[in-house]
PDB file of C-alpha atoms in Angstrom:
ATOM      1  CA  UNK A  22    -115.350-110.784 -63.902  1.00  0.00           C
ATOM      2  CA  UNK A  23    -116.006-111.513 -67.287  1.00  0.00           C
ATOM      3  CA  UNK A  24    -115.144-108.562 -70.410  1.00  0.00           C
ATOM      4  CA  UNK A  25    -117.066-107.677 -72.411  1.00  0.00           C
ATOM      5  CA  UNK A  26    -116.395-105.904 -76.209  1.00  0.00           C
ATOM      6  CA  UNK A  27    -118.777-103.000 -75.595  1.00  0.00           C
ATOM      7  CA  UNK A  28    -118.609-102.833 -72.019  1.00  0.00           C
ATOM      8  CA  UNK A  29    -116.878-100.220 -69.864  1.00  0.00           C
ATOM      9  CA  UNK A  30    -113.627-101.652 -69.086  1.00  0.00           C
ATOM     10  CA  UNK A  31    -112.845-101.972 -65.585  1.00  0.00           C
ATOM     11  CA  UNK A  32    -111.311 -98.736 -63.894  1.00  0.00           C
ATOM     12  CA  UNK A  33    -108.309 -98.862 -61.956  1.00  0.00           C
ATOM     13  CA  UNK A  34    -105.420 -97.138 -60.668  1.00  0.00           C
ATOM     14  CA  UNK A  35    -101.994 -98.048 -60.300  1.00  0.00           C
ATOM     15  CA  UNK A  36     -98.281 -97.264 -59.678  1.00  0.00           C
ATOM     16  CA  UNK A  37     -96.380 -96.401 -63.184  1.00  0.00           C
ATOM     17  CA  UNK A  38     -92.381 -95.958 -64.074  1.00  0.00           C
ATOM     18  CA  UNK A  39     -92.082 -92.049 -64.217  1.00  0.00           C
ATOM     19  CA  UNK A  40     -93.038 -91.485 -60.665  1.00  0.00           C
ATOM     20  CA  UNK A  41     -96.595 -91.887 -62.124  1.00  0.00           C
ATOM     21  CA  UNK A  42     -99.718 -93.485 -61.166  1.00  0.00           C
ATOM     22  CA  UNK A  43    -102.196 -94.427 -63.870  1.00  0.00           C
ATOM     23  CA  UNK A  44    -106.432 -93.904 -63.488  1.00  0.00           C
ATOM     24  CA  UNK A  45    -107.942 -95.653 -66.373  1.00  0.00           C
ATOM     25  CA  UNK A  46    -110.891 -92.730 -66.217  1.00  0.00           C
ATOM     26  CA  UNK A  47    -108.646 -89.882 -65.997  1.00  0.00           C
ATOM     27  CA  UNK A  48    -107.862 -91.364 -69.810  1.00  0.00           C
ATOM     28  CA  UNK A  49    -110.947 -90.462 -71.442  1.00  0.00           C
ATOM     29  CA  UNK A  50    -111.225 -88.757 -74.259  1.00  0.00           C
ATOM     30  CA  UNK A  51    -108.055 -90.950 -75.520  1.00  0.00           C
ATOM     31  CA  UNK A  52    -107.828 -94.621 -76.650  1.00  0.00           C
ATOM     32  CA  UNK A  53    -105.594 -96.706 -74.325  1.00  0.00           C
ATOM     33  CA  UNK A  54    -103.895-100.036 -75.442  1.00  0.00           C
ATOM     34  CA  UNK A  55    -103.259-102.186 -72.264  1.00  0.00           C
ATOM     35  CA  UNK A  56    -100.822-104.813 -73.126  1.00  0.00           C
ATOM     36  CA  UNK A  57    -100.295-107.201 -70.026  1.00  0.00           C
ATOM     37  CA  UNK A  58     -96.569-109.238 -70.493  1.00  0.00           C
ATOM     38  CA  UNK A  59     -95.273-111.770 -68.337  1.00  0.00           C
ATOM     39  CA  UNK A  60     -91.897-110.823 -67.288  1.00  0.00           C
ATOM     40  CA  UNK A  61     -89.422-107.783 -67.707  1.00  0.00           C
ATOM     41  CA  UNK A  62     -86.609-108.215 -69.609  1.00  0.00           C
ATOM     42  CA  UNK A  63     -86.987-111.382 -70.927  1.00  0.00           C
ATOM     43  CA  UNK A  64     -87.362-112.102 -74.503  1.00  0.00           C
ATOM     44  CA  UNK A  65     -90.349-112.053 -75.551  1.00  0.00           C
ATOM     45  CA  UNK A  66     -91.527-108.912 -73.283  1.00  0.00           C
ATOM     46  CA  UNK A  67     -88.770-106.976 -74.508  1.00  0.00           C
ATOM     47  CA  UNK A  68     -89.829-108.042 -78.749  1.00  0.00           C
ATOM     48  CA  UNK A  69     -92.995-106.910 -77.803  1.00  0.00           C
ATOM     49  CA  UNK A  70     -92.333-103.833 -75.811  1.00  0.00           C
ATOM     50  CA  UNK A  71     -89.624-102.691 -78.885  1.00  0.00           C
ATOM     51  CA  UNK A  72     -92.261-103.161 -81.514  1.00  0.00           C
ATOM     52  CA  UNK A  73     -95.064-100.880 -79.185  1.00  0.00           C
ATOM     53  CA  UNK A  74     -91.920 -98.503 -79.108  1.00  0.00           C
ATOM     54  CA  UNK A  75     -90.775 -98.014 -82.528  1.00  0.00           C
ATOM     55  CA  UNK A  76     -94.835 -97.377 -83.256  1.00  0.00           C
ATOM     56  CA  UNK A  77     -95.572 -94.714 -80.993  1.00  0.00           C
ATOM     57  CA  UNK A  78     -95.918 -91.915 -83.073  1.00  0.00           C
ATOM     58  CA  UNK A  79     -98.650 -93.598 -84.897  1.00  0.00           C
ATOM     59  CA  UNK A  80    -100.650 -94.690 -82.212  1.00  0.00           C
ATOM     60  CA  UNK A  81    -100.114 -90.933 -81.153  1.00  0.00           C
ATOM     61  CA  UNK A  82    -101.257 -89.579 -84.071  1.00  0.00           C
ATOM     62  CA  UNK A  83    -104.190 -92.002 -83.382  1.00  0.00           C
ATOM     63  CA  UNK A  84    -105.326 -90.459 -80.287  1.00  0.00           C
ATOM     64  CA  UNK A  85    -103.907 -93.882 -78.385  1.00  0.00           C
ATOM     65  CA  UNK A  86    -101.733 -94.174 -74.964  1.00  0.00           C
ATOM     66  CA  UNK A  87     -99.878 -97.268 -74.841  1.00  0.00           C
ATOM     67  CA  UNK A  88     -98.950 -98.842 -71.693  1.00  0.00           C
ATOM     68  CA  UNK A  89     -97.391-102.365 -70.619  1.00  0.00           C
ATOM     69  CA  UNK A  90     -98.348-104.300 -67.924  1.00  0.00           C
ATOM     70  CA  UNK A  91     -96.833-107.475 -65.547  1.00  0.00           C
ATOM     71  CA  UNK A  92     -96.460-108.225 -61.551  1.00  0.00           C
ATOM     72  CA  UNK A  93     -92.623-106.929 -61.978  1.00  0.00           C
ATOM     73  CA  UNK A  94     -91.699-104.391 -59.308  1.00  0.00           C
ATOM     74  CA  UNK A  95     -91.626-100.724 -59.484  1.00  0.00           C
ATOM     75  CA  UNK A  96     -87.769-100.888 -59.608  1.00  0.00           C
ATOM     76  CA  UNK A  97     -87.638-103.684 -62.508  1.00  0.00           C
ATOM     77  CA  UNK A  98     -90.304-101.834 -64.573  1.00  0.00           C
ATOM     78  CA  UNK A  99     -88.486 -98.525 -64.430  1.00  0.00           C
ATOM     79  CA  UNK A 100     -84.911-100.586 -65.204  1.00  0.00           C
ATOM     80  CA  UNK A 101     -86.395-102.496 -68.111  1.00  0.00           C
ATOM     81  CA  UNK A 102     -88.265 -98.969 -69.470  1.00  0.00           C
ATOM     82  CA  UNK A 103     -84.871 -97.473 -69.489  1.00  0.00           C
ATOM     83  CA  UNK A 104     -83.062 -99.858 -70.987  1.00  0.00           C
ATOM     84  CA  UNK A 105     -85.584-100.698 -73.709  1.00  0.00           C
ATOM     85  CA  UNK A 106     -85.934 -96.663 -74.365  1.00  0.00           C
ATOM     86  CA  UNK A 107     -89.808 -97.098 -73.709  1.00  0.00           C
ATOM     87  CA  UNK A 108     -91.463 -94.164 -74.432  1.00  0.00           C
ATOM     88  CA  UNK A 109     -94.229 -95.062 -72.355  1.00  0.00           C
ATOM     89  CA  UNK A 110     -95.084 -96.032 -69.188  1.00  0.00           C
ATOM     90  CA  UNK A 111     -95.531 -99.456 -67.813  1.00  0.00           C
ATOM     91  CA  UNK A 112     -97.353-100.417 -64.605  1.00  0.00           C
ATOM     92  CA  UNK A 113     -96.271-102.258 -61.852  1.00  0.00           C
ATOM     93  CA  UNK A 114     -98.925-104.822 -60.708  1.00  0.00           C
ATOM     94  CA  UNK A 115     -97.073-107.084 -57.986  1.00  0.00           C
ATOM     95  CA  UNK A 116    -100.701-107.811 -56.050  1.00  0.00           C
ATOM     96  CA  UNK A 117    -102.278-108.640 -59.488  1.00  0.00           C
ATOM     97  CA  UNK A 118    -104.789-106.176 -59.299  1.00  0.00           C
ATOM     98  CA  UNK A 119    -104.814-104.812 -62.924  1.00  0.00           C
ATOM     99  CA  UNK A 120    -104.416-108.254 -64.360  1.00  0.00           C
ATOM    100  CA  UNK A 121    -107.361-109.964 -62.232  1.00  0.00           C
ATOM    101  CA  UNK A 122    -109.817-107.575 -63.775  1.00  0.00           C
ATOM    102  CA  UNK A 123    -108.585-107.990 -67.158  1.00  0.00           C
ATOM    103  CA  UNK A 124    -108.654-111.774 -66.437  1.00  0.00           C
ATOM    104  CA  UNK A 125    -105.284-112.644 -67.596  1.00  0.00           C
ATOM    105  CA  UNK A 126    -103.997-114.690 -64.761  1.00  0.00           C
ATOM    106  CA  UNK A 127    -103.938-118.220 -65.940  1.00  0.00           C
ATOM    107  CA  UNK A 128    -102.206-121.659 -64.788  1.00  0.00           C
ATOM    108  CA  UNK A 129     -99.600-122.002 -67.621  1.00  0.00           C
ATOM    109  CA  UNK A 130     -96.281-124.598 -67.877  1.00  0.00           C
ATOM    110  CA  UNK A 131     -93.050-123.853 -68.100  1.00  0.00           C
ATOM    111  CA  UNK A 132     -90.496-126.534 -68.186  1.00  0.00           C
ATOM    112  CA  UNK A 133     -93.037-129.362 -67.479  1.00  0.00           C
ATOM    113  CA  UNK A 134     -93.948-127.623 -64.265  1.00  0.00           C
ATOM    114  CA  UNK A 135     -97.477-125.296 -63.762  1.00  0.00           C
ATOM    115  CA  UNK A 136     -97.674-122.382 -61.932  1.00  0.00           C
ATOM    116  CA  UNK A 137     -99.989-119.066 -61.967  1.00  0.00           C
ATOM    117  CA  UNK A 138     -99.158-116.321 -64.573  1.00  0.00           C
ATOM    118  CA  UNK A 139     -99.726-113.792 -67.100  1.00  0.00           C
ATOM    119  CA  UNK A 140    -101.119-115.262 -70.350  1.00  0.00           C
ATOM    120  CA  UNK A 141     -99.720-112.334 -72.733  1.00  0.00           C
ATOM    121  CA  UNK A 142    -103.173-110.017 -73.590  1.00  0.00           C
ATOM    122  CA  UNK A 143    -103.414-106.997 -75.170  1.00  0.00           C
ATOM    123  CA  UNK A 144    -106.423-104.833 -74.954  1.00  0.00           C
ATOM    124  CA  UNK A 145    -107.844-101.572 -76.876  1.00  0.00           C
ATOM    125  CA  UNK A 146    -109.935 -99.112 -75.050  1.00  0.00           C
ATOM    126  CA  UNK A 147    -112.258 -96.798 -77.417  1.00  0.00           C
ATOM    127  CA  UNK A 148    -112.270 -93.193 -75.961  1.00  0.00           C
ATOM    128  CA  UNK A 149    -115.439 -93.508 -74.137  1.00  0.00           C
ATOM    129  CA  UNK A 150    -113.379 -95.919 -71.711  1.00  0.00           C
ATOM    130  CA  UNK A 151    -115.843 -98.542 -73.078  1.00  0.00           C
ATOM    131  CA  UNK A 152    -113.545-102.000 -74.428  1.00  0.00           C
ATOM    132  CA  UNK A 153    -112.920-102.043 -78.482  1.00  0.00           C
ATOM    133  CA  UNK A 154    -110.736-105.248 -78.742  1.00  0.00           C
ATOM    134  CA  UNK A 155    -109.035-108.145 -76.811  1.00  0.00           C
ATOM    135  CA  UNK A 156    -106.463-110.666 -77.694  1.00  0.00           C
ATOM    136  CA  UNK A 157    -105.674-112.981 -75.700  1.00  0.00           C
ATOM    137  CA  UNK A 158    -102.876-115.695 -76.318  1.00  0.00           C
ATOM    138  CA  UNK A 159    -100.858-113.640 -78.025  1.00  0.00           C
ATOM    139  CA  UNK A 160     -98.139-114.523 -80.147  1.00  0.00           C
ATOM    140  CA  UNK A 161     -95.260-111.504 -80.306  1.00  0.00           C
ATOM    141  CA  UNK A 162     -94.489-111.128 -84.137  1.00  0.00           C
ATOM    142  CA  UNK A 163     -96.278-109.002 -85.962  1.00  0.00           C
ATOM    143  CA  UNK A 164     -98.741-108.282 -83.352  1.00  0.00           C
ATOM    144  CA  UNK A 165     -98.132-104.669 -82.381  1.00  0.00           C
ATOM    145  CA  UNK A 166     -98.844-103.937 -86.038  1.00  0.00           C
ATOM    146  CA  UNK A 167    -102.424-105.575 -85.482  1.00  0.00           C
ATOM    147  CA  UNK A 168    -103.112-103.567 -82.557  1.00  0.00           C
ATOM    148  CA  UNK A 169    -101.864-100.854 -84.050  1.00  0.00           C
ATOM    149  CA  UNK A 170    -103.846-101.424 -87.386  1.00  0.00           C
ATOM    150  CA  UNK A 171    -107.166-101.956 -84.582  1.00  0.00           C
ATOM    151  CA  UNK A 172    -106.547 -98.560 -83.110  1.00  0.00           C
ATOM    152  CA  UNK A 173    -106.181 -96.393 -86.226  1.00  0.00           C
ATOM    153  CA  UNK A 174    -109.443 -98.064 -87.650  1.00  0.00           C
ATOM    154  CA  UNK A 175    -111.188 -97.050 -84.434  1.00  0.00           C
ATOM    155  CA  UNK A 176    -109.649 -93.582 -84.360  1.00  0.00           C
ATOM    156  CA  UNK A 177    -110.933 -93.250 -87.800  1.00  0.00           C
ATOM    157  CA  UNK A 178    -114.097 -94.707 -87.101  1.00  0.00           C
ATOM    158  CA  UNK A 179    -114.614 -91.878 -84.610  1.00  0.00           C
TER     159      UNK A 179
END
């Protein structure tokens, strides 16, 4: 399935840290930043997680729920939420079902060897569940900032 910006993004529902379980529709009426990371508690994932934390108020105050996703295991995302101090939730996709519809499965190397993973993504849902923004490829630094920057922009633009 191919995105669109414009088009509704896909709907799903999936298992959360918190004991929750996440229905993109039941978020309308909010702006939702998807941000789809490779692997808990490594590096990168945890950079990228920190700089979504320390910025929640103002996606708050911009009507925007954050949430991380990656094929970890319930137990590994609730471990790595706790120990980061997320405050909010991250999915647990072990079948791959989120990422598949977001299309961010893709062959990548590591250490000369290739194997099936999650290219880093973020994406930003308008309130009509309808997709605002994608990047794809992402690089960590400074890149919460620019989603962040996206979301208050479309908040405003509201």
């Amino acid at each position: 399935m191919t995105l669109a910006i414009g088009q509704s993004a896909p709907s799903f529902t999936a298992t959360a840290t918190g004991g929750t379980t996440v229905t993109l529709s039941e978020l309308k009426g909010r702006q939702v930043v998807l941000f789809f990371y490779p692997k808990a508690s490594t590096p990168g994932c945890t950079t990228e997680g920190g700089d979504f934390r320390d910025r929640m108020s103002d996606f708050e105050a911009a009507n925007t729920v954050v949430l991380g996703v990656s094929r970890d295991g319930i137990r590994a995302q609730e471990n790595f939420k706790a120990k980061q101090a997320f405050n909010f939730e991250l999915i647990s996709d072990k079948d791959e079902t989120v990422c598949r519809l977001f299309d961010v499965i893709k062959l990548k190397k590591l250490y000369g060897k290739e194997h099936m993973g999650i290219e880093r993504s973020t994406f930003l849902i308008d309130a009509e569940g309808k997709l605002a923004r994608e990047w794809r490829g992402v690089k960590v630094p400074g890149h919460a900032d620019e989603v962040l920057e996206a979301a208050q922009a479309l908040y405003a633009a509201g």
